Every structure is written in C-alpha cells, then in structure tokens.
Amino acid sequence: MSKIAPISGFPELLPAEQVAFNHALNIISSTYQSFGFIPLDTPAVERVDTLLAKGAEEKEIYGLRRIQAEDEGAKELALRFDLTVPLARYVAQHYGQLNFPFRRYHIGPVWRGERPQKGRYRQFYQADIDVIGDGTLDLYHDAELPAIIYQIFTKLELGKFTIRLNNRKVLQGFMAQQGVEGTENIAAAMRVIDDLEKMPREKVLAQLSTLMSADNADHTLNFFAQSHDNQAWLTELEKIAENDVFKQGVAELQAVVGALYTLGVPDDAFKVDPAIARGLGYYTGTIYETVLHDYPELGSVCSGGRYDNLAEKFTNKPLPGVGISIGISRLLLPLLEADKVPLHGATMAKVLVTVQEREALPAYFELATILREAGIATEMFLEPKKLPKQLKYADKKGFQYIIFANADELAAGNVQLKNLHTGEQQEIAKADLVESLK
RNA sequence: GCGGGCGUAGCUCAGUGGUAGAGCAUCAGGUUGUGGCUCUGAGGGUCGGGGGUUCAAUUCCCCUCGUCCGCCCCA
C-alpha cells in the first residue's frame, strides 16, 4: 500500500488537470511573446556559490550529488530556487552577446526545501518576465510589465483581480521622515507596514514604536491605514513628501500610473497601495503584487518590481531591471483541487479516428494524416475493440469529434463525422473533411 | 525548526478484540454501426511498517515511516 505514495511538496496532475494547466501556460507564454519577449530556458542546476550570491538561505537549497559518489563533496551544484538568480548569472555571463534592453521570459519549475502546505510546494512553477537595461532602463518598462500581466489575468478568466502598485522609495522616504535611520531599520519598518492587514493594531504600534517615536508610530499607522483611490493616493503622497527619496518615489509612481493609462490598463485593474513592501530586499523602486478578488486566501499570485542592479554579484556592469513573476503552481493548483478551473477534456486532440475494419487500417491512417497535415490534432484508436468501446473512450477523454467508416463508406470515399458534444452526425466526403472541421 | 490531524480496494470513505464492507472507478456481458443513462456479473486488500498486550489485533498500547493542515517564511 505505501509502496507508491505522493512525495510531499512535489505535486503532479491528472490528465484533464494537466491539459488545463498547460492551457494557462500557453496563455502566459503567448502573451509574453506578443510583447516581443524571447523564451529563455537556463539549466535547472546552478553552482551553489552562484545561488548563494544573492544571500539565499542554505537550508532551502537542494544540493545535487550522484548516489554512487564516494565522497560527500556534493556541495558544488544545486537546484535553482528561483529564476532571477539564473537570469542575473546569464546576463552577466553573456553580456557581450546580448542586445539591451534584454527582454526574456522564463517558465519553469524551481525547488525549495521548505515545509509544504496549502499553496506552498517544494517544486513549483514560476513564469518570470524581466527587462534588463544596460546602464539605464526607462521607467516606461515599469508600466509595460503590469500591462502584460493585466492582459494575462484577463485571459485566464479567474475573476476580478487587482494589481497593487507601490514604490519602495516612497516607503523609504516616508520612514526616514518619521526618524527611522539605517537601511536595516527602514526595512524592518517596511515589513511591519506590509503586514498591516494581518496584524492587530496594537501589535503594529508596538513594533513601530521600537523603530520610531510613539507619536510617529501612531501617525504612520494612521497614514497607511487610509483608503484612497489611485489619484487621491498620489495627491496625498505628493503633499507630504519632503525628502528627495520620497519625492522621487512619488514622481516615479505618478509616471508609472500615467503610463498604465496610456497602455490601456483600466483604473480598476490596479491600485496604488503605499502599504505593500515585498519581502525581498533587492527591489529598489516600483513594486507589484497581484491578488484575485475571489481567492484572497491565495495571497499574492504575481509579484515583482524594479531593481537597480540585477547582477552586481557577477559583473561590474550596472544592469538595472524590472520583472514580474507569476506563481503558476500557487495560483492554479489550489484552484484545480477546488474544481474552480474549468476542465475541457483529457486530450490534446480534437478528433478521434475510430477503426472498424482492421484490414482497412491504411485507409484510416490516411484520414488521420490528412487532418494532421491541415493542423487538426488527431488521434487514432489502434486497439482492436468494438465501436461502442471506442466511442466510450472518446467520450471519457473529451474528444469533440469522432470519425468512423465501414468498408462500404471507405470504398465510396465517405466517412461519418460525429460531434460528440452535440450528438450531430453527418456523412461527408473525405475531401470535405478538413473544411468541416476547421 | 515547532504544533496538530489522518493512514482500511485504483479513488472517497464506513466498520469491528474472533483475519473486512459501500459508493465511484476498472473489466466482461445485456447491445455485431453509435458514447453519456440503466441492468447483471467479475476482478481487486499481507487494514502503512515494526514491536507489545491477548487464546486471538485491522481494532488496544508504544515506536517508526508517510501524508495533510497551521506557525515561520515566501510564489
């Protein structure tokens, strides 16, 4: 019984679910491509020191070693835990051969040795998209990425969603004005604000009070607890910004919002939200989080931001970038499990060609070939089973059409084409088959 | 790393100190040119593993492994 069991944190899907999952992957990759991003696929494995350059915790990385290796010195290679570090390494390594701004997307699994639970896995898929500049990178890119994300989530049809938008300089500048000093303390204060929604008021105040005066803590809490629409937030921030960092952050945020409108993103699809901070330390400007209205328990399913210097650990070249990552596994796996994602069959083919006359197999093969050459995915039923069995197979797997023909029909150059969704059936000439299936 | 729940058929689960059941799924047939519906029948279990108590353990106890959920952190 326990001979075969699921491996905790390494999810796998049933055929119909996998088809739905890949459908979503296709939406994502085709939308990325429509904006001119090239697909990149770096190895699953990186050198350990490359992975640790970003300051990842060693314990969460899966090392690689041969089972038969004699020594324990297997610390050289490890599985990637995200797609950003490999990108940094890649850009630094191939700097001379790349064109900048370098635009790539990368969809693939990453591995983390954490305790699995709902929406949290040891192997999970991410769909990253980044633009890397050579020395400089225009702020318009900060708006193009969420515009792409807007299109993707619209096409995914998972209900209403909001792309939350902020700029780290706003938070930094604000905290500095409250008397918080040093990057460590400012980062700590930002984290507290990031948790504002989840924590009780007293706890927030207590934590802020360790970083600033009680009056300022009170003021900070009240400021970030405000509720405004996009324009009102921008006005509010502009009004109180005093130091240069704060002012620059507000200016950048205003520019990004303006560009989003230009790119056709409607006002209700995004929300200026000064309270989001993002956990990762390397973001320096614009930051994003995306939440689904119908599934807030999933948390942020798509996050990212601007970083001043992507590959500083690998090269002296200053390479600013901006990127977003869709957490595909976190997004889709819980929804698939809860039957919230519509399934459309367990086949990639549209048509099943049944076989009634075994001795006429070449004629059936020819039918399948005609359809495939016309770009219609077609499967043939090759087992020697009776027609009802073949129909049942087609029904269960969710084929839209089946074709069948007896010896007489084959001789006359005709076939029966049946739509399994509607039950309609017609006898048509072989030559008209492709046309009626388009 | 810490805390809690659960391991019985392929799946979802009942059950009992005297070596097991349902539904779904699978297979065959009713139906030799038509799927979904229905009827009949069949196959499939060392009751997660190890130890203990007992005449007897799937059931009670201990350990262990696995898995799920929460905390931390994140996608």
Coordinates of C-alpha atoms (C1' of nucleotides) in Angstrom, one line a residue:
Chain A
M1 CA 0.0 0.0 0.0
S2 CA 2.6 2.5 0.9
K3 CA 4.8 1.3 -1.9
I4 CA 3.7 4.2 -4.0
A5 CA 2.8 7.4 -2.3
P6 CA 2.8 11.0 -3.3
I7 CA 6.0 12.8 -2.4
S8 CA 5.1 15.7 -0.2
G9 CA 5.5 19.1 -1.9
F10 CA 6.1 17.6 -5.3
P11 CA 2.6 17.9 -6.9
E12 CA 1.5 16.1 -10.1
L13 CA -1.7 16.3 -12.1
L14 CA -4.2 14.0 -13.7
P15 CA -4.5 14.3 -17.5
A16 CA -7.5 16.7 -17.6
E17 CA -5.9 18.9 -15.0
Q18 CA -2.6 18.9 -16.8
V19 CA -4.4 20.0 -20.0
A20 CA -6.0 22.9 -18.2
F21 CA -2.6 23.8 -16.6
N22 CA -0.9 23.8 -19.9
H23 CA -3.7 25.9 -21.4
A24 CA -2.9 28.5 -18.8
L25 CA 0.8 28.2 -19.6
N26 CA 0.1 28.8 -23.3
I27 CA -1.9 32.0 -22.5
I28 CA 1.0 33.2 -20.4
S29 CA 3.8 32.4 -22.9
S30 CA 1.9 33.6 -25.9
T31 CA 1.1 36.9 -24.3
Y32 CA 4.7 37.4 -23.2
Q33 CA 5.7 36.6 -26.8
S34 CA 3.2 39.1 -28.2
F35 CA 5.2 41.8 -26.4
G36 CA 8.4 40.6 -28.0
F37 CA 9.9 38.7 -25.1
I38 CA 12.0 35.7 -26.0
P39 CA 11.8 32.4 -24.2
L40 CA 14.8 31.5 -22.1
D41 CA 15.5 28.2 -20.5
T42 CA 18.5 28.0 -18.3
P43 CA 19.6 24.8 -16.6
A44 CA 17.7 23.5 -13.5
V45 CA 21.1 23.4 -11.8
E46 CA 23.4 26.2 -10.9
R47 CA 26.6 26.3 -8.9
V48 CA 26.0 26.6 -5.2
D49 CA 28.1 29.7 -4.8
T50 CA 26.0 31.3 -7.7
L51 CA 22.8 30.6 -5.8
L52 CA 24.2 31.8 -2.5
A53 CA 25.4 35.0 -4.0
K54 CA 22.0 36.5 -3.5
G55 CA 22.0 35.6 0.1
A56 CA 19.6 32.7 0.0
E57 CA 19.4 30.6 3.0
E58 CA 21.5 27.5 2.5
K59 CA 18.9 25.2 4.1
E60 CA 16.3 25.7 1.5
I61 CA 18.5 24.7 -1.4
Y62 CA 18.5 21.2 -2.8
G63 CA 22.0 20.0 -3.5
L64 CA 22.9 17.7 -6.3
R65 CA 25.1 14.6 -6.0
R66 CA 25.5 11.2 -7.5
I67 CA 24.1 8.4 -5.4
Q68 CA 27.3 6.4 -6.1
A69 CA 29.6 9.3 -5.3
E70 CA 32.3 8.2 -2.9
D71 CA 32.9 11.5 -1.2
E72 CA 30.4 13.8 0.4
G73 CA 31.8 16.7 -1.5
A74 CA 28.5 17.2 -3.3
K75 CA 28.1 20.8 -2.5
E76 CA 29.1 22.1 -5.9
L77 CA 25.8 22.0 -7.8
A78 CA 22.2 22.6 -6.6
L79 CA 18.7 23.1 -8.0
R80 CA 17.7 26.7 -8.6
F81 CA 15.3 28.2 -6.0
D82 CA 14.1 31.0 -8.3
L83 CA 14.5 32.2 -11.9
T84 CA 16.0 35.6 -11.1
V85 CA 19.4 34.4 -9.9
P86 CA 19.9 32.3 -13.0
L87 CA 18.9 35.3 -15.1
A88 CA 21.5 37.5 -13.3
R89 CA 24.2 34.9 -13.9
Y90 CA 23.1 34.5 -17.6
V91 CA 23.1 38.2 -18.3
A92 CA 26.5 38.7 -16.7
Q93 CA 28.0 35.7 -18.5
H94 CA 26.7 36.5 -22.0
Y95 CA 26.7 40.3 -21.6
G96 CA 28.7 40.7 -24.8
Q97 CA 26.3 38.7 -27.0
L98 CA 23.0 40.2 -25.7
N99 CA 21.0 43.1 -27.0
F100 CA 19.8 45.6 -24.5
P101 CA 17.2 46.2 -23.2
F102 CA 17.3 42.4 -22.9
R103 CA 13.7 41.1 -22.8
R104 CA 13.2 37.5 -21.8
Y105 CA 10.6 35.3 -20.1
H106 CA 11.2 32.0 -18.4
I107 CA 8.6 29.5 -17.4
G108 CA 9.8 26.5 -15.4
P109 CA 10.0 24.8 -12.1
V110 CA 12.1 25.9 -9.1
W111 CA 12.8 24.0 -5.9
R112 CA 12.8 25.0 -2.3
G113 CA 13.3 22.7 0.7
E114 CA 10.6 24.2 2.8
R115 CA 7.7 22.5 4.7
P116 CA 4.9 22.0 2.2
Q117 CA 1.4 23.1 2.9
K118 CA -1.6 24.6 1.0
G119 CA -0.3 26.8 -1.8
R120 CA 3.2 26.1 -0.9
Y121 CA 5.3 23.4 -2.6
R122 CA 8.9 22.1 -2.8
Q123 CA 8.7 22.1 -6.6
F124 CA 6.6 24.8 -8.2
Y125 CA 6.3 26.6 -11.5
Q126 CA 7.0 30.2 -12.0
A127 CA 6.5 32.4 -15.1
D128 CA 9.0 35.2 -14.9
I129 CA 9.3 38.1 -17.2
D130 CA 12.1 40.7 -17.0
V131 CA 13.6 43.6 -18.9
I132 CA 17.3 44.3 -18.2
G133 CA 18.8 47.6 -19.3
D134 CA 22.5 48.3 -19.9
G135 CA 23.3 51.1 -17.5
T136 CA 19.8 52.7 -17.7
L137 CA 16.2 51.5 -18.1
D138 CA 13.3 53.7 -18.8
L139 CA 10.5 53.9 -16.3
Y140 CA 8.0 53.1 -19.0
H141 CA 9.1 49.4 -18.7
D142 CA 7.8 49.5 -15.1
A143 CA 4.4 50.2 -16.7
E144 CA 4.6 47.8 -19.6
L145 CA 5.0 44.7 -17.3
P146 CA 1.8 45.2 -15.3
A147 CA 0.1 46.0 -18.6
I148 CA 1.1 42.5 -19.8
I149 CA 0.0 40.9 -16.5
Y150 CA -3.3 42.7 -16.9
Q151 CA -3.8 41.0 -20.3
I152 CA -2.8 37.6 -19.0
F153 CA -5.1 37.6 -15.9
T154 CA -7.9 38.9 -18.1
K155 CA -7.5 36.0 -20.5
L156 CA -7.1 33.4 -17.6
E157 CA -10.7 34.2 -16.6
L158 CA -10.2 33.7 -12.9
G159 CA -12.5 36.5 -12.0
K160 CA -11.6 40.0 -10.9
F161 CA -8.1 40.9 -9.8
T162 CA -6.1 43.8 -8.7
I163 CA -2.5 44.7 -9.4
R164 CA -1.3 46.5 -6.4
L165 CA 1.3 49.1 -7.1
N166 CA 3.9 50.9 -4.9
N167 CA 7.4 52.3 -5.0
R168 CA 9.9 51.4 -2.4
K169 CA 11.4 54.9 -2.4
V170 CA 8.0 56.1 -1.1
L171 CA 8.2 53.8 1.9
Q172 CA 11.9 54.6 2.4
G173 CA 11.3 58.3 2.3
F174 CA 8.3 58.2 4.5
M175 CA 10.2 56.2 7.2
A176 CA 13.1 58.5 7.0
Q177 CA 10.8 61.4 7.7
Q178 CA 9.5 59.5 10.8
G179 CA 13.0 59.4 12.1
V180 CA 13.8 55.8 11.2
E181 CA 17.5 55.6 10.5
G182 CA 19.6 53.0 8.7
T183 CA 18.7 50.6 5.9
E184 CA 18.1 47.8 8.4
N185 CA 15.6 49.7 10.5
I186 CA 13.9 51.2 7.4
A187 CA 13.5 47.6 6.0
A188 CA 12.1 46.5 9.3
A189 CA 9.6 49.3 9.4
M190 CA 8.5 48.5 5.8
R191 CA 7.9 44.9 6.8
V192 CA 5.6 46.0 9.6
I193 CA 3.6 48.1 7.2
D194 CA 3.5 45.2 4.8
D195 CA 1.8 43.1 7.5
L196 CA -0.7 45.9 8.3
E197 CA -3.7 44.0 7.1
K198 CA -2.9 40.8 9.0
M199 CA -1.8 42.2 12.3
P200 CA -3.9 43.8 15.1
R201 CA -3.5 47.5 15.5
E202 CA -1.7 47.2 18.9
K203 CA 0.9 44.8 17.6
V204 CA 1.7 47.1 14.7
L205 CA 2.0 50.1 17.0
A206 CA 4.2 48.1 19.4
Q207 CA 6.5 47.1 16.6
L208 CA 6.7 50.5 15.0
S209 CA 7.4 52.1 18.4
T210 CA 10.7 50.2 18.6
L211 CA 11.8 52.0 15.5
M212 CA 10.3 55.5 15.9
S213 CA 8.7 57.7 18.5
A214 CA 5.2 56.8 19.7
D215 CA 3.7 59.8 18.1
N216 CA 5.3 59.0 14.8
A217 CA 4.2 55.3 15.1
D218 CA 0.7 56.4 15.6
H219 CA 0.9 58.8 12.6
T220 CA 2.5 56.1 10.4
L221 CA -0.2 53.6 11.2
N222 CA -3.0 56.0 10.5
F223 CA -1.4 57.1 7.3
F224 CA -1.1 53.7 5.8
A225 CA -4.5 52.6 7.0
Q226 CA -6.1 55.2 4.9
S227 CA -8.3 54.2 2.0
H228 CA -8.0 56.3 -1.2
D229 CA -8.5 55.8 -4.9
N230 CA -5.4 55.9 -7.2
Q231 CA -5.4 59.7 -7.9
A232 CA -6.1 60.6 -4.3
W233 CA -3.2 58.5 -3.0
L234 CA -0.8 60.1 -5.5
T235 CA -2.0 63.6 -4.4
E236 CA -1.8 62.6 -0.7
L237 CA 1.8 61.3 -1.1
E238 CA 2.9 64.3 -3.1
K239 CA 1.5 66.6 -0.4
I240 CA 3.6 65.1 2.5
A241 CA 6.8 64.2 0.6
E242 CA 9.7 66.2 1.9
N243 CA 12.9 64.4 1.4
D244 CA 14.4 63.7 -2.0
V245 CA 14.0 59.9 -1.9
F246 CA 10.3 60.3 -1.1
K247 CA 9.8 62.9 -3.8
Q248 CA 11.5 60.8 -6.4
G249 CA 9.4 57.8 -5.4
V250 CA 6.2 59.7 -5.7
A251 CA 7.3 61.1 -9.1
E252 CA 8.1 57.6 -10.3
L253 CA 4.8 56.2 -9.1
Q254 CA 3.0 59.0 -10.8
A255 CA 4.8 58.3 -14.1
V256 CA 4.1 54.6 -13.9
V257 CA 0.4 55.2 -13.3
G258 CA 0.2 57.7 -16.1
A259 CA 1.9 55.2 -18.4
L260 CA -0.5 52.4 -17.4
Y261 CA -3.4 54.5 -18.6
T262 CA -1.6 55.2 -21.8
L263 CA -1.1 51.4 -22.2
G264 CA -4.8 50.9 -21.9
V265 CA -5.0 49.4 -18.4
P266 CA -8.3 50.4 -16.8
D267 CA -8.2 52.3 -13.5
D268 CA -10.0 49.5 -11.6
A269 CA -7.4 46.8 -12.6
F270 CA -4.7 48.3 -10.4
K271 CA -4.4 50.1 -7.1
V272 CA -1.8 52.4 -5.8
D273 CA -1.2 50.9 -2.3
P274 CA 1.7 52.5 -0.3
A275 CA 1.4 49.8 2.3
I276 CA 2.9 46.9 0.2
A277 CA 6.6 46.4 0.6
R278 CA 7.5 42.9 -0.8
G279 CA 9.7 40.7 1.3
L280 CA 12.8 40.5 -1.0
G281 CA 15.4 43.1 -0.2
Y282 CA 16.7 43.8 -3.7
Y283 CA 13.8 45.8 -5.0
T284 CA 14.6 49.5 -5.2
G285 CA 11.7 51.2 -6.9
T286 CA 8.4 50.1 -8.3
I287 CA 6.9 47.0 -6.7
Y288 CA 3.9 44.9 -7.6
E289 CA 1.6 42.4 -6.0
T290 CA -1.5 40.8 -7.6
V291 CA -4.5 39.4 -5.8
L292 CA -7.6 37.6 -7.0
H293 CA -10.8 39.0 -5.6
D294 CA -12.5 35.6 -5.4
Y295 CA -9.5 33.9 -3.9
P296 CA -7.8 36.3 -1.4
E297 CA -6.5 33.3 0.6
L298 CA -4.0 32.6 -2.2
G299 CA -2.2 35.8 -1.3
S300 CA -0.1 37.4 -4.0
V301 CA -0.1 35.2 -7.1
C302 CA 2.1 37.5 -9.1
S303 CA 4.7 39.8 -7.7
G304 CA 7.8 41.7 -8.8
G305 CA 9.5 45.0 -9.0
R306 CA 12.3 47.2 -10.1
Y307 CA 15.9 46.5 -9.1
D308 CA 18.8 48.9 -9.6
N309 CA 21.5 46.4 -10.2
L310 CA 20.5 42.8 -11.1
A311 CA 23.9 41.2 -11.4
E312 CA 26.2 43.1 -9.1
K313 CA 27.4 39.9 -7.6
F314 CA 28.5 38.7 -11.1
T315 CA 29.7 41.7 -13.0
N316 CA 30.8 45.3 -12.6
K317 CA 28.4 46.4 -15.3
P318 CA 25.4 48.2 -13.8
L319 CA 22.3 46.3 -15.1
P320 CA 19.0 47.8 -13.9
G321 CA 16.0 45.7 -14.4
V322 CA 12.3 45.3 -13.8
G323 CA 10.5 42.0 -13.6
I324 CA 7.4 40.2 -12.5
S325 CA 6.8 36.5 -11.7
I326 CA 3.5 34.6 -11.8
G327 CA 3.4 31.9 -9.2
I328 CA 1.6 29.4 -11.5
S329 CA 1.6 26.5 -9.1
R330 CA 0.3 28.6 -6.2
L331 CA -2.2 30.1 -8.5
L332 CA -3.6 27.1 -10.3
L333 CA -3.0 24.0 -8.1
P334 CA -5.3 25.1 -5.3
L335 CA -7.9 26.2 -7.8
L336 CA -7.7 22.9 -9.7
E337 CA -8.1 21.0 -6.5
A338 CA -11.2 23.0 -5.6
D339 CA -12.7 22.5 -9.1
K340 CA -12.6 26.2 -9.8
V341 CA -10.8 25.8 -13.1
P342 CA -13.0 24.5 -16.0
L343 CA -11.7 21.3 -17.4
H344 CA -12.0 20.7 -21.1
G345 CA -11.1 17.0 -21.5
A346 CA -8.1 14.9 -21.2
T347 CA -6.9 15.1 -24.7
M348 CA -4.9 17.4 -26.9
A349 CA -6.6 16.1 -30.0
K350 CA -9.8 17.4 -31.4
V351 CA -10.7 14.3 -33.4
L352 CA -10.6 10.6 -32.8
V353 CA -10.5 8.3 -35.8
T354 CA -12.1 5.0 -34.9
V355 CA -11.2 1.8 -36.7
Q356 CA -14.0 -0.6 -37.6
E357 CA -12.3 -2.6 -40.4
R358 CA -8.9 -3.8 -39.2
E359 CA -7.9 -4.9 -42.7
A360 CA -8.6 -1.3 -43.9
L361 CA -6.2 0.3 -41.4
P362 CA -4.2 2.1 -44.1
A363 CA -7.4 4.0 -45.1
Y364 CA -7.9 5.1 -41.6
F365 CA -4.3 6.2 -41.2
E366 CA -4.7 8.2 -44.4
L367 CA -7.7 10.1 -42.8
A368 CA -5.7 10.9 -39.7
T369 CA -2.8 12.1 -41.9
I370 CA -5.0 14.4 -43.9
L371 CA -6.3 16.0 -40.7
R372 CA -2.9 16.4 -39.1
E373 CA -1.4 18.0 -42.2
A374 CA -4.3 20.5 -42.0
G375 CA -3.2 21.3 -38.5
I376 CA -6.0 19.4 -36.8
A377 CA -4.7 17.3 -33.9
T378 CA -6.0 13.8 -34.4
E379 CA -5.7 10.5 -32.5
M380 CA -6.3 7.1 -33.9
F381 CA -7.8 4.3 -31.9
L382 CA -5.5 1.4 -32.5
E383 CA -6.7 -1.2 -30.1
P384 CA -9.0 -4.0 -31.6
K385 CA -12.1 -3.1 -29.7
K386 CA -15.7 -2.8 -30.7
L387 CA -17.1 0.5 -31.8
P388 CA -19.1 1.2 -28.6
K389 CA -15.8 0.8 -26.6
Q390 CA -14.1 3.2 -29.0
L391 CA -16.9 5.7 -28.6
K392 CA -16.8 5.4 -24.8
Y393 CA -13.1 6.1 -24.9
A394 CA -13.7 9.2 -27.0
D395 CA -16.4 10.4 -24.7
K396 CA -14.4 9.9 -21.5
K397 CA -11.3 11.7 -22.8
G398 CA -13.4 14.5 -24.1
F399 CA -12.9 14.4 -27.8
Q400 CA -15.1 16.8 -29.7
Y401 CA -15.3 14.7 -32.9
I402 CA -15.1 11.1 -33.9
I403 CA -14.8 9.8 -37.4
F404 CA -15.9 6.3 -38.4
A405 CA -16.5 4.5 -41.6
N406 CA -17.3 1.0 -42.6
A407 CA -15.9 -0.8 -45.7
D408 CA -18.7 0.5 -48.0
E409 CA -18.2 4.1 -46.9
L410 CA -14.5 3.9 -47.3
A411 CA -14.9 2.5 -50.8
A412 CA -17.2 5.4 -51.7
G413 CA -14.7 7.9 -50.2
N414 CA -17.0 8.9 -47.4
V415 CA -16.9 8.9 -43.6
Q416 CA -19.3 9.5 -40.8
L417 CA -18.3 12.7 -38.8
K418 CA -19.9 12.9 -35.4
N419 CA -19.8 15.8 -33.0
L420 CA -19.8 14.2 -29.5
H421 CA -20.7 17.5 -27.8
T422 CA -23.9 18.0 -29.8
G423 CA -24.6 14.4 -31.0
E424 CA -24.9 15.6 -34.5
Q425 CA -23.7 13.2 -37.2
Q426 CA -23.3 13.6 -40.9
E427 CA -21.9 11.5 -43.8
I428 CA -19.4 13.6 -45.8
A429 CA -16.9 13.1 -48.5
K430 CA -13.3 12.6 -47.4
A431 CA -12.3 15.6 -49.4
D432 CA -14.6 17.9 -47.4
L433 CA -13.4 16.6 -44.0
V434 CA -10.9 19.3 -43.3
E435 CA -13.2 22.1 -44.3
S436 CA -16.0 20.9 -41.9
L437 CA -13.6 20.5 -39.0
K438 CA -12.0 24.0 -39.3
Chain B
rG1 C1' 12.6 24.2 13.2
rC2 C1' 7.8 24.0 16.3
rG3 C1' 2.5 22.3 16.9
rG4 C1' -2.0 19.4 15.5
rG5 C1' -5.0 15.8 12.3
rC6 C1' -5.0 11.4 9.4
rG7 C1' -3.0 6.4 7.2
rU8 C1' -8.6 0.2 5.5
rA9 C1' -9.7 -1.7 -2.5
rG10 C1' -7.2 2.5 -8.0
rC11 C1' -10.2 6.9 -5.5
rU12 C1' -13.6 8.8 -1.4
rC13 C1' -14.6 6.6 3.0
rA14 C1' -17.5 3.1 6.6
rG15 C1' -16.5 -0.7 10.2
rU16 C1' -15.4 -4.5 14.3
rG17 C1' -10.9 -7.8 20.1
rG18 C1' -12.8 -13.5 16.5
rU19 C1' -8.1 -12.3 9.8
rA20 C1' -13.2 -7.0 6.1
rG21 C1' -17.6 -3.6 3.5
rA22 C1' -20.1 0.6 0.5
rG23 C1' -20.1 4.1 -3.4
rC24 C1' -17.3 5.6 -7.5
rA25 C1' -13.7 3.7 -11.0
rU26 C1' -11.9 -0.8 -13.9
rC27 C1' -13.1 -5.2 -16.8
rA28 C1' -16.9 -8.5 -19.1
rG29 C1' -21.9 -9.1 -20.8
rG30 C1' -27.3 -7.4 -21.9
rU31 C1' -26.3 -4.2 -27.1
rU32 C1' -22.1 -7.5 -34.1
rG33 C1' -22.9 0.8 -37.0
rU34 C1' -23.1 4.7 -32.2
rG35 C1' -20.7 7.4 -26.1
rG36 C1' -23.4 9.7 -21.7
rC37 C1' -28.4 6.5 -18.9
rU38 C1' -29.6 1.7 -17.0
rC39 C1' -29.3 -3.7 -15.5
rU40 C1' -26.3 -8.2 -14.4
rG41 C1' -21.8 -10.2 -13.2
rA42 C1' -16.3 -10.2 -12.2
rG43 C1' -11.6 -8.9 -10.6
rG44 C1' -9.1 -6.2 -7.0
rG45 C1' -6.9 -5.8 0.4
rU46 C1' -0.2 -9.1 4.0
rC47 C1' -6.4 -2.9 7.0
rG48 C1' 1.3 2.0 6.1
rG49 C1' 5.6 -0.7 8.7
rG50 C1' 7.8 -2.8 13.3
rG51 C1' 7.1 -4.2 18.3
rG52 C1' 3.9 -5.1 22.7
rU53 C1' -0.7 -6.8 25.5
rU54 C1' -4.0 -11.1 24.4
rC55 C1' -6.1 -17.7 23.3
rA56 C1' -6.9 -14.2 19.2
rA57 C1' -5.1 -7.3 17.0
rU58 C1' -7.3 -4.2 11.1
rU59 C1' -9.4 -2.8 16.2
rC60 C1' -6.0 -1.5 22.4
rC61 C1' -0.7 0.5 23.7
rC62 C1' 4.3 2.1 22.1
rC63 C1' 7.7 3.3 18.3
rU64 C1' 8.5 4.4 13.3
rC65 C1' 7.5 6.0 8.3
rG66 C1' 4.3 8.5 5.2
rU67 C1' 0.8 12.3 4.3
rC68 C1' -2.2 16.7 5.3
rC69 C1' -3.0 21.4 7.9
rG70 C1' -1.2 25.6 11.0
rC71 C1' 3.1 28.8 12.7
rC72 C1' 7.8 30.9 10.4
rC73 C1' 8.9 32.5 5.6
rC74 C1' 7.7 33.0 0.8
rA75 C1' 5.5 32.3 -5.2

